[in-house]
PDB file of C-alpha atoms in Angstrom:
ATOM      1  CA  UNK A   1     -65.714   8.646  51.730  1.00 76.00           C
ATOM      2  CA  UNK A   2     -65.249  10.795  48.697  1.00 89.00           C
ATOM      3  CA  UNK A   3     -63.934   7.953  46.524  1.00 92.00           C
ATOM      4  CA  UNK A   4     -67.112   5.977  47.124  1.00 91.00           C
ATOM      5  CA  UNK A   5     -69.232   8.901  45.960  1.00 91.00           C
ATOM      6  CA  UNK A   6     -67.096   9.286  42.839  1.00 94.00           C
ATOM      7  CA  UNK A   7     -67.384   5.559  42.122  1.00 93.00           C
ATOM      8  CA  UNK A   8     -71.155   5.695  42.550  1.00 93.00           C
ATOM      9  CA  UNK A   9     -71.407   8.692  40.210  1.00 94.00           C
ATOM     10  CA  UNK A  10     -69.316   6.974  37.534  1.00 95.00           C
ATOM     11  CA  UNK A  11     -71.322   3.761  37.814  1.00 94.00           C
ATOM     12  CA  UNK A  12     -74.598   5.703  37.635  1.00 94.00           C
ATOM     13  CA  UNK A  13     -73.364   7.589  34.552  1.00 95.00           C
ATOM     14  CA  UNK A  14     -72.301   4.350  32.860  1.00 93.00           C
ATOM     15  CA  UNK A  15     -75.543   2.644  33.888  1.00 93.00           C
ATOM     16  CA  UNK A  16     -77.733   5.430  32.479  1.00 94.00           C
ATOM     17  CA  UNK A  17     -76.120   5.438  29.049  1.00 94.00           C
ATOM     18  CA  UNK A  18     -75.876   1.652  28.954  1.00 93.00           C
ATOM     19  CA  UNK A  19     -79.601   1.369  29.627  1.00 94.00           C
ATOM     20  CA  UNK A  20     -80.278   3.788  26.752  1.00 94.00           C
ATOM     21  CA  UNK A  21     -78.125   1.629  24.503  1.00 91.00           C
ATOM     22  CA  UNK A  22     -79.772  -1.553  25.772  1.00 92.00           C
ATOM     23  CA  UNK A  23     -83.240  -0.170  25.027  1.00 93.00           C
ATOM     24  CA  UNK A  24     -82.146   0.685  21.505  1.00 90.00           C
ATOM     25  CA  UNK A  25     -80.646  -2.771  21.135  1.00 87.00           C
ATOM     26  CA  UNK A  26     -83.809  -4.493  22.336  1.00 89.00           C
ATOM     27  CA  UNK A  27     -85.827  -2.503  19.786  1.00 89.00           C
ATOM     28  CA  UNK A  28     -83.351  -3.004  16.931  1.00 85.00           C
ATOM     29  CA  UNK A  29     -82.311  -6.645  17.538  1.00 83.00           C
ATOM     30  CA  UNK A  30     -85.572  -8.377  16.473  1.00 84.00           C
ATOM     31  CA  UNK A  31     -85.574  -6.474  13.179  1.00 80.00           C
ATOM     32  CA  UNK A  32     -81.924  -7.307  12.697  1.00 77.00           C
ATOM     33  CA  UNK A  33     -82.362 -11.009  13.432  1.00 77.00           C
ATOM     34  CA  UNK A  34     -85.609 -11.686  11.600  1.00 79.00           C
ATOM     35  CA  UNK A  35     -85.563  -9.319   8.607  1.00 74.00           C
ATOM     36  CA  UNK A  36     -83.478 -10.373   5.665  1.00 66.00           C
ATOM     37  CA  UNK A  37     -83.378  -6.903   4.114  1.00 66.00           C
ATOM     38  CA  UNK A  38     -81.272  -5.481   6.953  1.00 66.00           C
ATOM     39  CA  UNK A  39     -77.716  -6.315   6.014  1.00 68.00           C
ATOM     40  CA  UNK A  40     -75.608  -4.143   8.283  1.00 72.00           C
ATOM     41  CA  UNK A  41     -72.140  -5.447   9.128  1.00 72.00           C
ATOM     42  CA  UNK A  42     -71.507  -5.648  12.862  1.00 77.00           C
ATOM     43  CA  UNK A  43     -68.125  -5.289  14.516  1.00 75.00           C
ATOM     44  CA  UNK A  44     -67.601  -7.089  17.824  1.00 75.00           C
ATOM     45  CA  UNK A  45     -64.227  -6.741  19.548  1.00 72.00           C
ATOM     46  CA  UNK A  46     -62.603  -5.688  16.295  1.00 69.00           C
ATOM     47  CA  UNK A  47     -64.033  -8.654  14.387  1.00 71.00           C
ATOM     48  CA  UNK A  48     -66.410  -7.728  11.586  1.00 74.00           C
ATOM     49  CA  UNK A  49     -69.323 -10.110  11.357  1.00 73.00           C
ATOM     50  CA  UNK A  50     -71.145 -10.207   8.038  1.00 72.00           C
ATOM     51  CA  UNK A  51     -74.711 -11.127   8.911  1.00 68.00           C
ATOM     52  CA  UNK A  52     -75.734 -12.860   5.756  1.00 71.00           C
ATOM     53  CA  UNK A  53     -76.652 -16.188   7.353  1.00 77.00           C
ATOM     54  CA  UNK A  54     -78.319 -17.625  10.438  1.00 80.00           C
ATOM     55  CA  UNK A  55     -75.045 -18.643  12.078  1.00 81.00           C
ATOM     56  CA  UNK A  56     -73.735 -15.076  12.033  1.00 79.00           C
ATOM     57  CA  UNK A  57     -76.978 -13.780  13.503  1.00 82.00           C
ATOM     58  CA  UNK A  58     -76.756 -16.361  16.301  1.00 86.00           C
ATOM     59  CA  UNK A  59     -73.217 -15.167  17.057  1.00 83.00           C
ATOM     60  CA  UNK A  60     -74.474 -11.569  17.268  1.00 84.00           C
ATOM     61  CA  UNK A  61     -77.346 -12.643  19.552  1.00 89.00           C
ATOM     62  CA  UNK A  62     -74.989 -14.580  21.854  1.00 90.00           C
ATOM     63  CA  UNK A  63     -72.732 -11.522  22.126  1.00 89.00           C
ATOM     64  CA  UNK A  64     -75.728  -9.344  22.968  1.00 90.00           C
ATOM     65  CA  UNK A  65     -76.631 -11.785  25.742  1.00 93.00           C
ATOM     66  CA  UNK A  66     -73.032 -11.538  26.991  1.00 92.00           C
ATOM     67  CA  UNK A  67     -73.345  -7.766  26.985  1.00 91.00           C
ATOM     68  CA  UNK A  68     -76.545  -7.946  29.021  1.00 94.00           C
ATOM     69  CA  UNK A  69     -74.813 -10.248  31.537  1.00 95.00           C
ATOM     70  CA  UNK A  70     -72.100  -7.635  31.943  1.00 93.00           C
ATOM     71  CA  UNK A  71     -74.695  -4.898  32.282  1.00 95.00           C
ATOM     72  CA  UNK A  72     -76.403  -6.864  35.050  1.00 96.00           C
ATOM     73  CA  UNK A  73     -73.051  -7.184  36.847  1.00 95.00           C
ATOM     74  CA  UNK A  74     -72.752  -3.379  36.751  1.00 95.00           C
ATOM     75  CA  UNK A  75     -76.252  -3.144  38.254  1.00 96.00           C
ATOM     76  CA  UNK A  76     -75.175  -5.443  41.097  1.00 97.00           C
ATOM     77  CA  UNK A  77     -71.990  -3.440  41.629  1.00 96.00           C
ATOM     78  CA  UNK A  78     -74.134  -0.310  41.974  1.00 95.00           C
ATOM     79  CA  UNK A  79     -76.108  -2.150  44.679  1.00 96.00           C
ATOM     80  CA  UNK A  80     -72.872  -3.017  46.506  1.00 96.00           C
ATOM     81  CA  UNK A  81     -71.697   0.587  46.414  1.00 95.00           C
ATOM     82  CA  UNK A  82     -75.131   1.699  47.669  1.00 93.00           C
ATOM     83  CA  UNK A  83     -74.849  -0.712  50.605  1.00 94.00           C
ATOM     84  CA  UNK A  84     -71.352   0.589  51.339  1.00 94.00           C
ATOM     85  CA  UNK A  85     -72.723   4.133  51.401  1.00 92.00           C
ATOM     86  CA  UNK A  86     -75.290   2.989  53.985  1.00 92.00           C
ATOM     87  CA  UNK A  87     -72.386   1.557  56.019  1.00 91.00           C
ATOM     88  CA  UNK A  88     -73.675  -1.991  55.540  1.00 89.00           C
ATOM     89  CA  UNK A  89     -70.380  -3.665  54.886  1.00 88.00           C
ATOM     90  CA  UNK A  90     -70.059  -7.036  56.571  1.00 87.00           C
ATOM     91  CA  UNK A  91     -73.195  -8.980  55.764  1.00 88.00           C
ATOM     92  CA  UNK A  92     -74.130 -11.988  53.686  1.00 91.00           C
ATOM     93  CA  UNK A  93     -75.792  -9.897  50.984  1.00 94.00           C
ATOM     94  CA  UNK A  94     -72.458  -8.237  50.125  1.00 94.00           C
ATOM     95  CA  UNK A  95     -70.792 -11.658  49.925  1.00 94.00           C
ATOM     96  CA  UNK A  96     -73.550 -12.939  47.636  1.00 96.00           C
ATOM     97  CA  UNK A  97     -73.398  -9.842  45.413  1.00 96.00           C
ATOM     98  CA  UNK A  98     -69.614 -10.021  45.002  1.00 96.00           C
ATOM     99  CA  UNK A  99     -69.808 -13.705  44.081  1.00 96.00           C
ATOM    100  CA  UNK A 100     -72.617 -13.058  41.595  1.00 97.00           C
ATOM    101  CA  UNK A 101     -70.725 -10.130  40.030  1.00 97.00           C
ATOM    102  CA  UNK A 102     -67.658 -12.334  39.551  1.00 96.00           C
ATOM    103  CA  UNK A 103     -69.697 -15.130  37.997  1.00 97.00           C
ATOM    104  CA  UNK A 104     -71.449 -12.717  35.635  1.00 96.00           C
ATOM    105  CA  UNK A 105     -68.227 -11.056  34.495  1.00 95.00           C
ATOM    106  CA  UNK A 106     -66.672 -14.465  33.791  1.00 95.00           C
ATOM    107  CA  UNK A 107     -69.814 -15.715  32.010  1.00 95.00           C
ATOM    108  CA  UNK A 108     -69.986 -12.551  29.913  1.00 93.00           C
ATOM    109  CA  UNK A 109     -66.351 -12.823  28.912  1.00 91.00           C
ATOM    110  CA  UNK A 110     -66.570 -16.531  28.117  1.00 93.00           C
ATOM    111  CA  UNK A 111     -69.785 -16.070  26.143  1.00 93.00           C
ATOM    112  CA  UNK A 112     -68.433 -13.364  23.877  1.00 88.00           C
ATOM    113  CA  UNK A 113     -64.939 -14.769  23.424  1.00 87.00           C
ATOM    114  CA  UNK A 114     -65.989 -18.367  22.781  1.00 88.00           C
ATOM    115  CA  UNK A 115     -68.670 -17.297  20.308  1.00 86.00           C
ATOM    116  CA  UNK A 116     -66.160 -15.129  18.403  1.00 84.00           C
ATOM    117  CA  UNK A 117     -63.638 -17.989  18.431  1.00 84.00           C
ATOM    118  CA  UNK A 118     -66.268 -20.318  16.955  1.00 85.00           C
ATOM    119  CA  UNK A 119     -67.248 -17.676  14.383  1.00 82.00           C
ATOM    120  CA  UNK A 120     -63.647 -17.231  13.241  1.00 80.00           C
ATOM    121  CA  UNK A 121     -63.173 -20.988  13.079  1.00 81.00           C
ATOM    122  CA  UNK A 122     -66.365 -21.744  11.120  1.00 81.00           C
ATOM    123  CA  UNK A 123     -66.795 -18.689   8.906  1.00 74.00           C
ATOM    124  CA  UNK A 124     -63.232 -17.599   8.256  1.00 71.00           C
ATOM    125  CA  UNK A 125     -61.384 -20.922   8.674  1.00 67.00           C
ATOM    126  CA  UNK A 126     -59.091 -19.334  11.233  1.00 67.00           C
ATOM    127  CA  UNK A 127     -58.390 -20.813  14.615  1.00 62.00           C
ATOM    128  CA  UNK A 128     -56.470 -18.777  17.108  1.00 60.00           C
ATOM    129  CA  UNK A 129     -56.539 -16.750  20.235  1.00 58.00           C
ATOM    130  CA  UNK A 130     -55.292 -13.239  20.670  1.00 59.00           C
ATOM    131  CA  UNK A 131     -54.008 -11.754  23.867  1.00 60.00           C
ATOM    132  CA  UNK A 132     -54.646  -8.040  23.969  1.00 60.00           C
ATOM    133  CA  UNK A 133     -52.011  -6.717  26.303  1.00 59.00           C
ATOM    134  CA  UNK A 134     -52.796  -3.361  27.819  1.00 56.00           C
ATOM    135  CA  UNK A 135     -56.437  -3.541  26.807  1.00 59.00           C
ATOM    136  CA  UNK A 136     -59.302  -3.469  29.278  1.00 62.00           C
ATOM    137  CA  UNK A 137     -61.328  -5.629  26.906  1.00 68.00           C
ATOM    138  CA  UNK A 138     -58.802  -8.451  27.130  1.00 77.00           C
ATOM    139  CA  UNK A 139     -60.087 -11.956  27.821  1.00 81.00           C
ATOM    140  CA  UNK A 140     -57.480 -12.532  30.521  1.00 84.00           C
ATOM    141  CA  UNK A 141     -58.268  -9.236  32.249  1.00 86.00           C
ATOM    142  CA  UNK A 142     -62.006 -10.009  32.199  1.00 88.00           C
ATOM    143  CA  UNK A 143     -61.516 -13.465  33.697  1.00 91.00           C
ATOM    144  CA  UNK A 144     -59.096 -12.048  36.273  1.00 91.00           C
ATOM    145  CA  UNK A 145     -61.580  -9.329  37.199  1.00 92.00           C
ATOM    146  CA  UNK A 146     -64.332 -11.902  37.658  1.00 94.00           C
ATOM    147  CA  UNK A 147     -62.087 -14.059  39.824  1.00 96.00           C
ATOM    148  CA  UNK A 148     -61.085 -10.973  41.804  1.00 96.00           C
ATOM    149  CA  UNK A 149     -64.728 -10.274  42.664  1.00 96.00           C
ATOM    150  CA  UNK A 150     -65.182 -13.887  43.745  1.00 96.00           C
ATOM    151  CA  UNK A 151     -62.069 -13.645  45.951  1.00 96.00           C
ATOM    152  CA  UNK A 152     -63.327 -10.358  47.425  1.00 96.00           C
ATOM    153  CA  UNK A 153     -66.593 -12.155  48.186  1.00 95.00           C
ATOM    154  CA  UNK A 154     -64.662 -14.886  50.016  1.00 94.00           C
ATOM    155  CA  UNK A 155     -62.669 -12.279  51.968  1.00 94.00           C
ATOM    156  CA  UNK A 156     -65.878 -10.500  52.971  1.00 93.00           C
ATOM    157  CA  UNK A 157     -67.357 -13.847  54.026  1.00 93.00           C
ATOM    158  CA  UNK A 158     -64.387 -14.472  56.313  1.00 93.00           C
ATOM    159  CA  UNK A 159     -64.618 -10.922  57.671  1.00 91.00           C
ATOM    160  CA  UNK A 160     -68.359 -11.330  58.279  1.00 89.00           C
ATOM    161  CA  UNK A 161     -67.787 -14.549  60.236  1.00 90.00           C
ATOM    162  CA  UNK A 162     -65.008 -12.912  62.269  1.00 90.00           C
ATOM    163  CA  UNK A 163     -67.281  -9.963  63.046  1.00 86.00           C
ATOM    164  CA  UNK A 164     -70.052 -12.311  64.193  1.00 86.00           C
ATOM    165  CA  UNK A 165     -67.610 -14.236  66.413  1.00 85.00           C
ATOM    166  CA  UNK A 166     -66.267 -10.999  67.837  1.00 84.00           C
ATOM    167  CA  UNK A 167     -69.780  -9.773  68.670  1.00 81.00           C
ATOM    168  CA  UNK A 168     -70.556 -13.047  70.450  1.00 78.00           C
ATOM    169  CA  UNK A 169     -67.476 -12.801  72.685  1.00 74.00           C
ATOM    170  CA  UNK A 170     -68.298  -9.302  73.959  1.00 57.00           C
TER     171      UNK A 170
END
């Protein structure tokens, strides 16, 4: 399956550079959060966050946690693709991984979007939601993707049960 190998290569490429970025973030974040002399504006999803107070720094930290949740979902997706390459398709581990990936994608999306909504409401006195049509960073697309992984997990669970029943009847 050539497509599976391409998917694995893309995920590995993304994973490698994301880990480099995550290491840099882990090193930089404590200085950013606890030093008052570092006053670098941060832009998250097009929203510039001026980090001159504790609330803004908490918002940045919450978004970093959301990013790490997403990164962990990519790690789990790499595990799923690895199991597919080994021809281990219909087992409970795949079902569990798909469900976990869906939950993590939804949690990551909710974490970042709710924190930015609260930031806009508190700091800028703006309340509103934006729907980014055609964007892969859209809230609706992220939630839909998470739900899709959960549905795929349910489909694989049904297929696993059918396979087990089929093996028992032979």
